[in-house]
Coordinates of C-alpha atoms in Angstrom, one line a residue:
M113 CA 0.0 0.0 0.0
N114 CA 1.5 3.4 -1.0
S115 CA 1.3 6.6 0.9
L116 CA -1.7 7.9 -1.0
D117 CA -3.6 4.7 -0.2
R118 CA -2.7 5.0 3.5
L119 CA -3.8 8.6 3.6
H120 CA -7.0 7.7 1.9
D121 CA -7.8 5.0 4.4
A122 CA -6.8 7.1 7.4
L123 CA -9.3 9.8 6.3
G124 CA -12.1 7.3 6.0
L125 CA -12.6 7.9 2.2
R126 CA -13.9 5.6 -0.5
T127 CA -12.7 7.0 -3.7
S128 CA -9.7 6.8 -6.1
P129 CA -6.7 8.3 -4.4
R130 CA -4.9 9.0 -7.7
I131 CA -7.8 11.2 -8.8
F132 CA -9.0 12.6 -5.5
F133 CA -5.6 13.8 -4.1
P134 CA -4.1 15.4 -7.3
A135 CA -7.3 17.3 -8.1
A136 CA -7.6 18.4 -4.5
L137 CA -3.9 19.4 -4.5
V138 CA -4.4 21.6 -7.6
A139 CA -7.3 23.4 -6.0
I140 CA -5.4 24.0 -2.7
V141 CA -2.3 25.1 -4.6
F142 CA -4.4 27.6 -6.6
V143 CA -6.0 29.1 -3.5
V144 CA -2.7 29.3 -1.5
G145 CA -0.6 30.4 -4.5
T146 CA -3.0 33.1 -5.6
I147 CA -3.1 34.6 -2.1
L148 CA 0.7 34.5 -1.8
F149 CA 1.6 35.5 -5.4
T150 CA -1.3 37.6 -6.5
D151 CA 0.5 39.6 -9.1
Q152 CA 2.3 36.7 -10.7
V153 CA -0.9 34.6 -10.9
D154 CA -2.7 37.6 -12.5
A155 CA 0.0 38.1 -15.0
A156 CA 0.1 34.4 -16.0
F157 CA -3.7 34.1 -16.5
A158 CA -3.8 37.5 -18.3
G159 CA -1.1 36.5 -20.7
A160 CA -2.4 33.0 -21.4
S161 CA -6.0 34.2 -21.9
G162 CA -4.9 37.1 -24.1
W163 CA -3.0 34.7 -26.4
I164 CA -5.9 32.3 -26.6
M165 CA -8.5 35.0 -27.4
T166 CA -6.2 36.4 -30.1
N167 CA -5.2 33.1 -31.8
L168 CA -7.8 30.5 -30.9
G169 CA -11.1 32.4 -30.5
W170 CA -12.1 30.9 -33.9
F171 CA -11.5 27.4 -32.5
Y172 CA -14.0 28.0 -29.7
I173 CA -16.6 29.4 -32.1
L174 CA -16.3 26.6 -34.6
G175 CA -16.2 23.9 -32.0
V176 CA -19.6 24.7 -30.4
T177 CA -21.2 24.8 -33.9
V178 CA -19.7 21.4 -34.8
F179 CA -21.0 20.0 -31.5
L180 CA -24.5 21.2 -32.3
L181 CA -24.5 19.8 -35.9
F182 CA -23.3 16.5 -34.7
L183 CA -26.1 16.2 -32.1
V184 CA -28.8 17.1 -34.6
Y185 CA -27.4 14.5 -37.0
L186 CA -27.3 11.8 -34.3
A187 CA -30.9 12.4 -33.2
A188 CA -32.2 12.3 -36.8
S189 CA -30.2 9.2 -37.7
R190 CA -31.2 5.6 -37.0
F191 CA -29.1 5.8 -33.8
G192 CA -31.7 8.1 -32.4
R193 CA -33.8 5.1 -31.4
V194 CA -31.1 3.6 -29.1
R195 CA -32.2 3.8 -25.5
L196 CA -29.7 5.1 -22.9
G197 CA -30.0 2.2 -20.5
D198 CA -32.4 -0.7 -20.1
T199 CA -35.1 1.0 -18.0
R200 CA -37.8 3.5 -18.4
P201 CA -37.0 7.2 -17.4
E202 CA -36.8 7.6 -13.7
H203 CA -38.1 11.2 -13.6
S204 CA -41.3 12.8 -15.1
G205 CA -40.8 15.2 -18.0
L206 CA -41.6 18.2 -15.7
A207 CA -39.2 17.2 -13.0
W208 CA -36.5 16.4 -15.6
F209 CA -36.8 19.8 -17.1
A210 CA -36.8 21.5 -13.7
M211 CA -33.5 19.8 -12.8
L212 CA -32.0 20.5 -16.3
F213 CA -33.0 24.2 -16.0
A214 CA -31.8 24.7 -12.4
A215 CA -28.4 23.0 -12.7
G216 CA -27.7 24.0 -16.3
I217 CA -28.7 27.6 -17.1
G218 CA -31.0 29.0 -14.4
S219 CA -28.3 30.9 -12.7
I220 CA -27.1 32.3 -16.0
L221 CA -30.5 33.6 -17.0
M222 CA -30.8 35.4 -13.7
F223 CA -27.4 37.2 -14.1
W224 CA -27.6 38.0 -17.8
G225 CA -31.4 38.2 -18.4
V226 CA -31.3 42.0 -18.4
A227 CA -27.6 42.7 -18.5
E228 CA -26.8 41.2 -21.9
P229 CA -29.7 42.5 -24.0
I230 CA -29.3 46.1 -22.6
N231 CA -25.5 45.9 -23.3
H232 CA -26.0 44.9 -26.9
Y233 CA -28.9 47.4 -27.3
A234 CA -26.5 50.2 -26.3
N235 CA -23.5 48.9 -28.2
P236 CA -24.5 46.7 -31.1
P237 CA -21.9 43.9 -31.6
L238 CA -21.9 44.1 -35.4
Q239 CA -21.3 47.8 -35.4
D240 CA -23.4 48.3 -38.5
V241 CA -26.3 50.0 -36.7
A242 CA -26.8 52.8 -34.3
G243 CA -27.2 52.0 -30.6
Q244 CA -30.7 52.2 -28.9
T245 CA -32.6 51.8 -32.2
Q246 CA -35.1 49.3 -33.5
A247 CA -32.3 47.5 -35.4
A248 CA -30.1 47.5 -32.3
A249 CA -32.9 45.9 -30.3
R250 CA -33.3 43.0 -32.8
E251 CA -29.5 42.6 -33.0
A252 CA -29.3 42.5 -29.2
I253 CA -32.0 39.7 -29.0
A254 CA -30.3 37.7 -31.8
F255 CA -26.9 37.7 -30.0
T256 CA -28.3 37.0 -26.6
L257 CA -30.2 34.0 -27.9
Y258 CA -27.2 32.9 -29.8
H259 CA -25.3 32.9 -26.5
F260 CA -28.0 31.2 -24.4
G261 CA -29.9 29.1 -26.9
L262 CA -29.0 26.0 -28.9
H263 CA -25.2 26.5 -28.7
T264 CA -25.0 26.7 -24.9
W265 CA -27.1 23.5 -24.6
A266 CA -25.1 21.7 -27.3
I267 CA -22.1 22.2 -25.0
F268 CA -24.0 20.5 -22.2
A269 CA -25.7 17.9 -24.3
L270 CA -22.6 16.4 -26.1
P271 CA -20.8 15.3 -22.9
A272 CA -24.1 14.4 -21.3
L273 CA -24.9 12.0 -24.2
G274 CA -21.4 10.5 -24.0
F275 CA -21.7 9.9 -20.3
A276 CA -25.2 8.5 -20.6
Y277 CA -24.2 6.1 -23.3
F278 CA -21.0 4.8 -21.7
M279 CA -22.5 4.7 -18.2
Y280 CA -25.8 3.0 -19.1
R281 CA -25.1 1.1 -22.3
R282 CA -21.6 0.0 -21.6
N283 CA -21.8 0.1 -17.8
L284 CA -18.6 2.1 -17.4
P285 CA -17.8 4.3 -14.4
P286 CA -19.2 7.8 -14.3
R287 CA -16.0 9.4 -15.4
V288 CA -14.8 11.5 -18.4
S289 CA -12.2 8.9 -19.1
S290 CA -15.0 6.3 -19.8
I291 CA -15.9 8.2 -22.9
F292 CA -12.3 7.4 -24.2
Q293 CA -12.9 3.7 -23.9
P294 CA -13.1 3.1 -27.6
L295 CA -9.6 4.6 -27.9
L296 CA -8.0 3.5 -24.6
G297 CA -9.7 0.2 -23.8
E298 CA -8.8 -0.9 -20.3
K299 CA -6.2 1.9 -20.1
I300 CA -9.0 4.1 -18.9
H301 CA -8.0 2.8 -15.5
G302 CA -4.3 3.7 -16.1
P303 CA -2.3 7.0 -15.8
V304 CA -3.8 8.5 -19.0
G305 CA -7.4 7.9 -17.8
A306 CA -6.5 9.3 -14.3
A307 CA -5.0 12.4 -15.9
I308 CA -8.2 13.0 -18.0
D309 CA -10.3 12.7 -14.9
V310 CA -8.1 15.0 -12.8
V311 CA -8.4 17.7 -15.6
A312 CA -12.1 17.2 -15.6
V313 CA -12.4 17.6 -11.9
V314 CA -10.2 20.7 -11.8
G315 CA -12.0 22.2 -14.7
T316 CA -15.3 21.7 -13.1
I317 CA -14.1 23.3 -9.8
F318 CA -13.1 26.4 -11.7
G319 CA -16.1 26.5 -14.0
V320 CA -18.6 26.3 -11.1
G321 CA -16.3 28.6 -9.2
V322 CA -16.9 31.2 -11.9
S323 CA -20.6 30.7 -11.6
V324 CA -20.4 31.1 -7.9
G325 CA -18.4 34.3 -8.4
L326 CA -20.9 35.8 -10.8
G327 CA -23.8 34.8 -8.5
T328 CA -22.0 36.4 -5.5
L329 CA -21.6 39.7 -7.4
Q330 CA -25.3 39.7 -8.2
I331 CA -26.4 38.7 -4.6
N332 CA -24.1 41.4 -3.2
S333 CA -25.7 43.9 -5.6
G334 CA -29.2 42.8 -4.6
L335 CA -28.5 43.1 -0.9
N336 CA -26.9 46.5 -1.4
T337 CA -30.0 47.7 -3.3
L338 CA -32.4 46.4 -0.7
W339 CA -30.6 47.2 2.5
G340 CA -27.5 49.3 1.7
L341 CA -25.0 46.7 2.9
G342 CA -22.3 48.0 0.5
E343 CA -20.3 46.1 -2.1
S344 CA -16.9 44.9 -0.9
R345 CA -14.7 41.8 -1.1
L346 CA -15.3 41.0 2.5
I347 CA -19.1 40.9 2.0
Q348 CA -18.6 38.8 -1.2
V349 CA -16.5 36.2 0.7
L350 CA -19.2 36.1 3.4
I351 CA -21.9 35.5 0.8
I352 CA -19.8 32.6 -0.7
V353 CA -19.4 31.1 2.7
A354 CA -23.2 31.3 3.2
V355 CA -24.1 29.8 -0.2
S356 CA -21.5 27.1 0.3
A357 CA -23.0 26.2 3.7
I358 CA -26.5 25.9 2.1
A359 CA -25.0 23.7 -0.6
V360 CA -23.2 21.5 1.9
A361 CA -26.5 20.9 3.7
S362 CA -28.2 20.1 0.4
V363 CA -25.5 17.8 -1.0
S364 CA -25.5 15.9 2.3
V365 CA -29.1 14.7 1.8
G366 CA -28.6 13.7 -1.8
L367 CA -30.4 14.1 -5.2
E368 CA -34.0 13.3 -4.3
K369 CA -34.3 15.2 -1.0
G370 CA -32.0 18.1 -1.7
I371 CA -31.3 19.0 -5.4
K372 CA -34.7 17.9 -6.8
R373 CA -36.8 19.8 -4.2
L374 CA -34.7 22.9 -4.6
S375 CA -34.9 22.7 -8.4
N376 CA -38.7 22.3 -8.4
F377 CA -39.1 25.2 -5.9
N378 CA -36.9 27.5 -8.0
I379 CA -38.5 26.8 -11.3
I380 CA -41.9 27.7 -9.9
L381 CA -40.5 30.9 -8.4
A382 CA -38.8 31.8 -11.7
V383 CA -41.9 31.3 -13.7
G384 CA -43.8 33.4 -11.2
L385 CA -41.4 36.2 -11.6
L386 CA -41.6 36.0 -15.4
C387 CA -45.4 36.1 -15.3
F388 CA -45.3 39.1 -12.9
V389 CA -43.2 41.1 -15.4
V390 CA -45.5 40.2 -18.2
A391 CA -48.6 41.0 -16.2
T392 CA -47.4 44.4 -14.8
G393 CA -45.3 45.5 -17.7
P394 CA -46.2 46.5 -21.2
T395 CA -47.9 43.1 -21.8
L396 CA -48.8 43.4 -25.5
F397 CA -45.4 44.8 -26.3
L398 CA -43.7 41.9 -24.5
V399 CA -45.9 39.2 -26.1
K400 CA -45.2 40.6 -29.6
G401 CA -41.5 41.0 -28.9
T402 CA -41.1 37.5 -27.6
I403 CA -42.8 36.0 -30.7
E404 CA -40.7 38.2 -32.9
S405 CA -37.6 36.9 -31.1
V406 CA -38.1 33.4 -32.5
G407 CA -37.8 34.7 -36.1
V408 CA -35.0 37.1 -35.2
Y409 CA -33.0 34.2 -33.7
A410 CA -33.8 31.7 -36.5
S411 CA -32.8 34.2 -39.2
A412 CA -29.5 35.3 -37.5
L413 CA -28.4 31.9 -36.3
P414 CA -26.7 30.6 -39.5
Q415 CA -24.5 33.7 -39.7
L416 CA -23.7 34.0 -36.0
A417 CA -22.8 30.3 -35.8
F418 CA -19.7 30.9 -37.9
W419 CA -19.2 34.6 -37.2
N420 CA -15.6 35.5 -36.1
D421 CA -15.6 39.3 -36.3
T422 CA -13.0 38.9 -39.1
V423 CA -13.4 42.3 -40.8
N424 CA -13.8 44.6 -37.8
G425 CA -11.5 42.8 -35.5
S426 CA -13.0 44.8 -32.6
G427 CA -12.2 42.2 -30.0
W428 CA -15.8 42.3 -28.9
Q429 CA -16.2 38.5 -29.4
N430 CA -13.4 37.7 -27.0
S431 CA -15.0 39.2 -24.0
W432 CA -18.5 37.9 -24.8
T433 CA -18.8 34.8 -27.0
V434 CA -15.4 33.2 -26.3
F435 CA -15.8 33.8 -22.6
Y436 CA -19.2 32.2 -22.6
W437 CA -18.1 29.1 -24.5
A438 CA -15.0 28.6 -22.4
W439 CA -17.0 29.1 -19.2
T440 CA -19.9 26.8 -20.3
I441 CA -17.6 24.0 -21.5
S442 CA -15.5 24.1 -18.3
W443 CA -18.4 22.9 -16.3
S444 CA -19.7 20.5 -18.9
P445 CA -18.3 17.4 -17.1
F446 CA -20.4 18.3 -14.1
T447 CA -23.6 19.2 -16.1
G448 CA -22.9 16.3 -18.4
I449 CA -22.8 13.6 -15.8
F450 CA -25.7 15.2 -13.9
I451 CA -27.9 15.4 -17.0
A452 CA -26.9 11.8 -17.8
K453 CA -27.9 10.6 -14.3
I454 CA -31.4 12.2 -14.6
S455 CA -31.9 11.1 -18.2
K456 CA -31.3 7.4 -17.9
G457 CA -33.9 5.4 -19.9
R458 CA -34.6 8.0 -22.6
T459 CA -33.7 7.3 -26.2
I460 CA -31.0 9.4 -27.9
R461 CA -33.6 11.1 -30.0
Q462 CA -35.7 12.0 -26.9
F463 CA -32.5 13.0 -25.0
V464 CA -31.2 15.4 -27.7
S465 CA -34.6 16.9 -28.5
G466 CA -35.4 17.3 -24.8
V467 CA -32.1 18.8 -23.7
L468 CA -31.9 21.1 -26.7
A469 CA -35.6 22.1 -27.2
A470 CA -37.2 22.5 -23.8
P471 CA -34.5 24.7 -22.1
V472 CA -34.0 26.7 -25.4
L473 CA -37.7 27.4 -25.6
F474 CA -37.7 28.7 -22.1
S475 CA -34.6 30.8 -22.8
I476 CA -36.4 32.4 -25.8
V477 CA -39.3 33.3 -23.5
W478 CA -37.1 34.5 -20.7
F479 CA -35.0 36.8 -22.8
G480 CA -37.9 37.8 -24.9
V481 CA -39.7 39.1 -21.8
F482 CA -36.8 40.6 -19.9
G483 CA -35.0 41.8 -23.0
W484 CA -37.9 43.6 -24.6
A485 CA -39.0 45.0 -21.2
S486 CA -35.5 46.4 -20.8
F487 CA -35.7 48.1 -24.2
D488 CA -39.1 49.6 -23.2
I489 CA -37.8 51.0 -20.0
E490 CA -34.8 52.6 -21.8
R491 CA -37.1 54.1 -24.4
E492 CA -39.4 55.6 -21.8
S493 CA -36.5 56.7 -19.4
P494 CA -33.3 57.1 -21.3
G495 CA -30.3 56.1 -19.2
E496 CA -32.3 54.2 -16.6
L497 CA -30.5 50.9 -17.4
V498 CA -27.8 51.9 -19.9
G499 CA -26.3 54.3 -17.4
P500 CA -25.4 52.0 -14.5
V501 CA -25.2 48.7 -16.5
V502 CA -23.3 49.8 -19.6
E503 CA -21.7 53.1 -19.0
Q504 CA -20.7 52.4 -15.4
G505 CA -20.1 48.7 -16.0
D506 CA -22.1 47.5 -13.0
V507 CA -23.5 44.4 -14.7
A508 CA -24.5 42.7 -11.4
T509 CA -27.0 45.4 -10.6
A510 CA -28.9 45.1 -13.9
L511 CA -31.8 42.9 -12.7
F512 CA -32.4 44.9 -9.5
G513 CA -32.4 48.2 -11.4
F514 CA -34.8 46.6 -13.9
L515 CA -37.2 45.6 -11.1
E516 CA -37.4 49.1 -9.7
N517 CA -39.6 50.0 -12.7
F518 CA -42.3 47.5 -11.6
P519 CA -44.8 47.4 -8.7
L520 CA -43.9 45.7 -5.4
T521 CA -40.2 46.5 -6.0
T522 CA -38.9 45.4 -2.6
L523 CA -40.8 42.1 -2.7
T524 CA -39.7 41.2 -6.3
Q525 CA -36.1 42.2 -5.5
I526 CA -36.2 39.8 -2.5
V527 CA -37.6 37.1 -4.7
A528 CA -34.8 37.7 -7.2
V529 CA -32.1 37.4 -4.5
V530 CA -33.7 34.1 -3.3
L531 CA -33.8 32.8 -6.9
V532 CA -30.1 33.6 -7.4
V533 CA -29.1 32.0 -4.1
V534 CA -31.1 28.8 -4.8
F535 CA -29.9 28.6 -8.4
F536 CA -26.3 28.8 -7.4
T537 CA -26.9 26.4 -4.5
T538 CA -28.3 23.8 -6.9
S539 CA -25.3 24.3 -9.2
V540 CA -22.8 23.9 -6.4
D541 CA -24.4 20.9 -4.7
S542 CA -25.0 19.1 -8.1
A543 CA -21.4 19.7 -8.9
G544 CA -20.3 18.3 -5.5
L545 CA -22.2 15.1 -6.2
V546 CA -20.8 14.8 -9.7
I547 CA -17.2 15.5 -8.8
D548 CA -17.4 12.9 -6.2
S549 CA -18.8 10.4 -8.8
I550 CA -15.9 11.2 -11.1
S551 CA -13.4 10.7 -8.3
N552 CA -14.8 7.4 -6.9
G553 CA -15.9 5.9 -10.2
Y554 CA -19.3 4.5 -9.1
E555 CA -22.8 5.9 -8.4
E556 CA -23.7 4.3 -5.1
E557 CA -23.6 6.3 -1.8
A558 CA -20.1 7.4 -0.8
P559 CA -19.0 9.0 2.4
V560 CA -20.7 12.4 2.8
R561 CA -17.4 14.0 3.8
Q562 CA -16.1 13.6 0.2
R563 CA -19.0 15.5 -1.3
V564 CA -18.7 18.2 1.4
F565 CA -15.0 18.6 0.6
W566 CA -15.6 19.3 -3.1
T567 CA -18.4 21.7 -2.3
V568 CA -16.1 23.6 0.1
A569 CA -13.3 23.5 -2.5
M570 CA -15.5 25.2 -5.2
G571 CA -16.5 27.9 -2.7
A572 CA -12.8 28.5 -1.8
V573 CA -11.8 28.8 -5.4
A574 CA -14.6 31.2 -6.1
A575 CA -13.7 33.3 -3.1
T576 CA -10.0 33.3 -4.2
M577 CA -10.8 34.4 -7.8
L578 CA -12.9 37.3 -6.5
A579 CA -11.1 38.4 -3.4
A580 CA -7.5 37.5 -3.8
T581 CA -6.7 38.5 -7.3
G582 CA -5.5 41.9 -8.5
E583 CA -8.1 42.1 -11.3
G584 CA -11.7 43.3 -10.9
G585 CA -14.1 40.5 -10.1
L586 CA -15.6 39.9 -13.6
A587 CA -12.3 40.4 -15.4
A588 CA -10.5 37.9 -13.1
L589 CA -13.2 35.3 -13.7
Q590 CA -13.0 35.7 -17.4
Q591 CA -9.2 35.4 -17.6
V592 CA -9.1 32.2 -15.6
I593 CA -11.9 30.4 -17.3
I594 CA -10.8 31.2 -20.9
V595 CA -7.6 29.3 -20.1
V596 CA -9.3 26.4 -18.3
G597 CA -11.8 25.9 -21.1
L598 CA -9.2 25.1 -23.9
P599 CA -8.6 21.4 -23.1
F600 CA -12.3 20.8 -22.9
F601 CA -12.8 21.8 -26.5
I602 CA -10.2 19.3 -27.5
I603 CA -11.9 16.6 -25.4
G604 CA -15.2 17.6 -27.1
Y605 CA -13.9 16.6 -30.6
V606 CA -12.7 13.3 -29.2
M607 CA -16.1 12.7 -27.7
I608 CA -17.7 13.0 -31.2
Y609 CA -15.4 10.3 -32.5
T610 CA -15.9 7.9 -29.5
I611 CA -19.6 8.2 -29.3
L612 CA -20.0 7.5 -33.0
A613 CA -17.5 4.6 -32.9
A614 CA -19.3 3.0 -29.9
L615 CA -22.7 3.3 -31.5
K616 CA -21.4 1.7 -34.7
E617 CA -19.8 -1.1 -32.8
D618 CA -22.7 -1.8 -30.5
A619 CA -25.6 -1.2 -32.9
G620 CA -24.0 -2.6 -36.0
E621 CA -24.0 -0.9 -39.4
A622 CA -27.5 -1.8 -40.6
P623 CA -31.1 -1.7 -39.1
P624 CA -32.8 -3.1 -37.1
I625 CA -31.0 -1.5 -34.2
R626 CA -29.3 -4.2 -32.1
A627 CA -26.6 -3.6 -29.6
L628 CA -24.0 -5.5 -27.6
R629 CA -24.4 -5.8 -23.8
W630 CA -21.5 -5.0 -21.7
R631 CA -20.7 -6.0 -18.1
R632 CA -20.5 -3.3 -15.4
V633 CA -17.0 -1.9 -15.0
L634 CA -15.6 -0.6 -11.7
P635 CA -12.3 1.1 -11.0
P636 CA -9.7 -1.4 -9.8
E637 CA -9.5 -0.1 -6.2
E638 CA -13.3 -0.3 -5.8
A639 CA -13.4 -3.7 -7.4
A640 CA -10.8 -4.9 -4.9
R641 CA -12.8 -3.5 -2.0
R642 CA -15.9 -5.3 -3.1
T643 CA -14.0 -8.6 -3.8
E644 CA -13.0 -8.6 -0.1
D645 CA -16.6 -7.8 1.0
D646 CA -18.9 -10.7 1.1
E647 CA -21.9 -8.4 0.6
Y648 CA -21.1 -8.0 -3.1
D649 CA -21.3 -10.7 -5.8
E650 CA -18.1 -10.6 -7.9
S651 CA -19.9 -11.9 -11.0
E652 CA -21.8 -8.6 -11.2
F653 CA -18.8 -6.5 -12.0
T654 CA -15.5 -6.5 -13.8
V655 CA -12.4 -4.2 -14.1
V656 CA -11.6 -4.8 -17.8
P657 CA -14.4 -3.6 -20.2
E658 CA -15.9 -6.8 -21.6
L659 CA -19.2 -8.2 -23.0
E660 CA -21.7 -10.2 -21.1
P661 CA -20.8 -13.9 -21.2
D662 CA -23.5 -14.8 -23.6
Q663 CA -22.6 -12.0 -26.1
E664 CA -20.4 -12.5 -29.2
P665 CA -19.7 -9.7 -31.6
H666 CA -21.5 -11.3 -34.5
E667 CA -24.3 -13.0 -32.5
L668 CA -26.3 -10.0 -31.2
D669 CA -29.4 -10.0 -29.1
P670 CA -31.9 -7.2 -29.4
V671 CA -31.7 -4.5 -26.6
L672 CA -34.4 -2.2 -25.4
V673 CA -34.9 0.5 -28.1
A674 CA -37.7 2.7 -29.0
D675 CA -40.0 2.5 -31.9
D676 CA -40.7 5.6 -33.9
D677 CA -43.7 6.4 -31.6
G678 CA -41.4 6.2 -28.5
R679 CA -42.5 2.7 -27.3
A680 CA -40.0 0.1 -26.4

């Protein structure tokens, strides 16, 4: 037994030491190193992010569009009928959507719902129209939906599909390395597989840390608006501590009691706030604008999907689109595994259409209402939102300034703060569960202390990025995440190859859809523990990925797939 194993056992853990400890060490080194060497860390991330934005921004733009096109192809192909697992879906459609929304994009909508449309309305990205005009409003809606529509959810859906397939069709561990099994085989348990999973855990910690940082800025702004608490790094750190504490409590009770209940509560509250804005605002204007947003988005999408600001070279895209894509993909391992867990039993076609269509439709409605309402406020009271949000750069205050133009201001601002807190709590506790799954390599209950550690680690990284860096809060978050996101784009292209290769191998090259059945795979250390424990049946798992005993590559048995009407 080596030193890591002895430390692992002494701490009472049940995970993979070669993944848990290196990832934990990186997080700790970042926190300590940033505090001790603030200027040097700032300079390193500033230089690296600057180089990436200048030379590889196009790679980020192209990558997300390729992911989206691949998913649409897969859903439309005969592979769309393959079921992700051999059971029926565990969650109803409404509960499924609520958890998708809360863990995936709910927090983003709260932060950018007003801030992004009003920014683009004042400063149109394409620079071919005047600000604060009708054309600027349409352009603002087009870019906002480009950022938070199909492309964002393609970033979530691609790894989620990979996880769901390899976890529930090939019975591999819930790890990023499992998606590499067609390339690595049993080496997913070796040093290369461990390195992939360490990168995934670290990237998730930083990606969720950025979300926590943005949420903290918004919560701080809301509390300052409501009760004049002021905006300072000390208050922001205290907010992170409070949010992390709530997340620890939620993650301790698990998915059903914690995350699911919080998600359902928040989706009801968010819809309530949305309906309130429609009912008390310029209702007819908002309804017409939201419907118009569908056409604006659909007509602009083909151009924006490949737009690289080639002629103007203004650098606008780096601080908006590139930042979004890097940020989103950095926490795609967490959202991917989480979405896979709650999507077990659905077909690929159901999965892709559900993950892309339902949240995107809600995003169109959300930004349609809040975006057009923002434009109306600015038309009636010039400078009301553009002044503080755009000219003064106080992005975090956008939602609360917006709500000052509606009845029951104090109540709705309190509701907004609660929404932000719960959305970020569900993001953090979902990430804690998923990171623990990546580390230990199985889905059963693990010691609570492991999930608590990862939850605290994400809070610590977020606090460090906000409070212990020389840059301003949002700028510091952008610099770090653009660097962290790069390896995930490379992994994304590999995922496309491995998913397609596995489908062709398992399902064969010609209809009807038939697929090989694979034995459940556990990491070596967990398999060794279960071998020594009489409670487990050794015949139910393996370490080396292999077929069920009665399966031969050319003698295939049908597996549970869906007919065209969705029945098995």
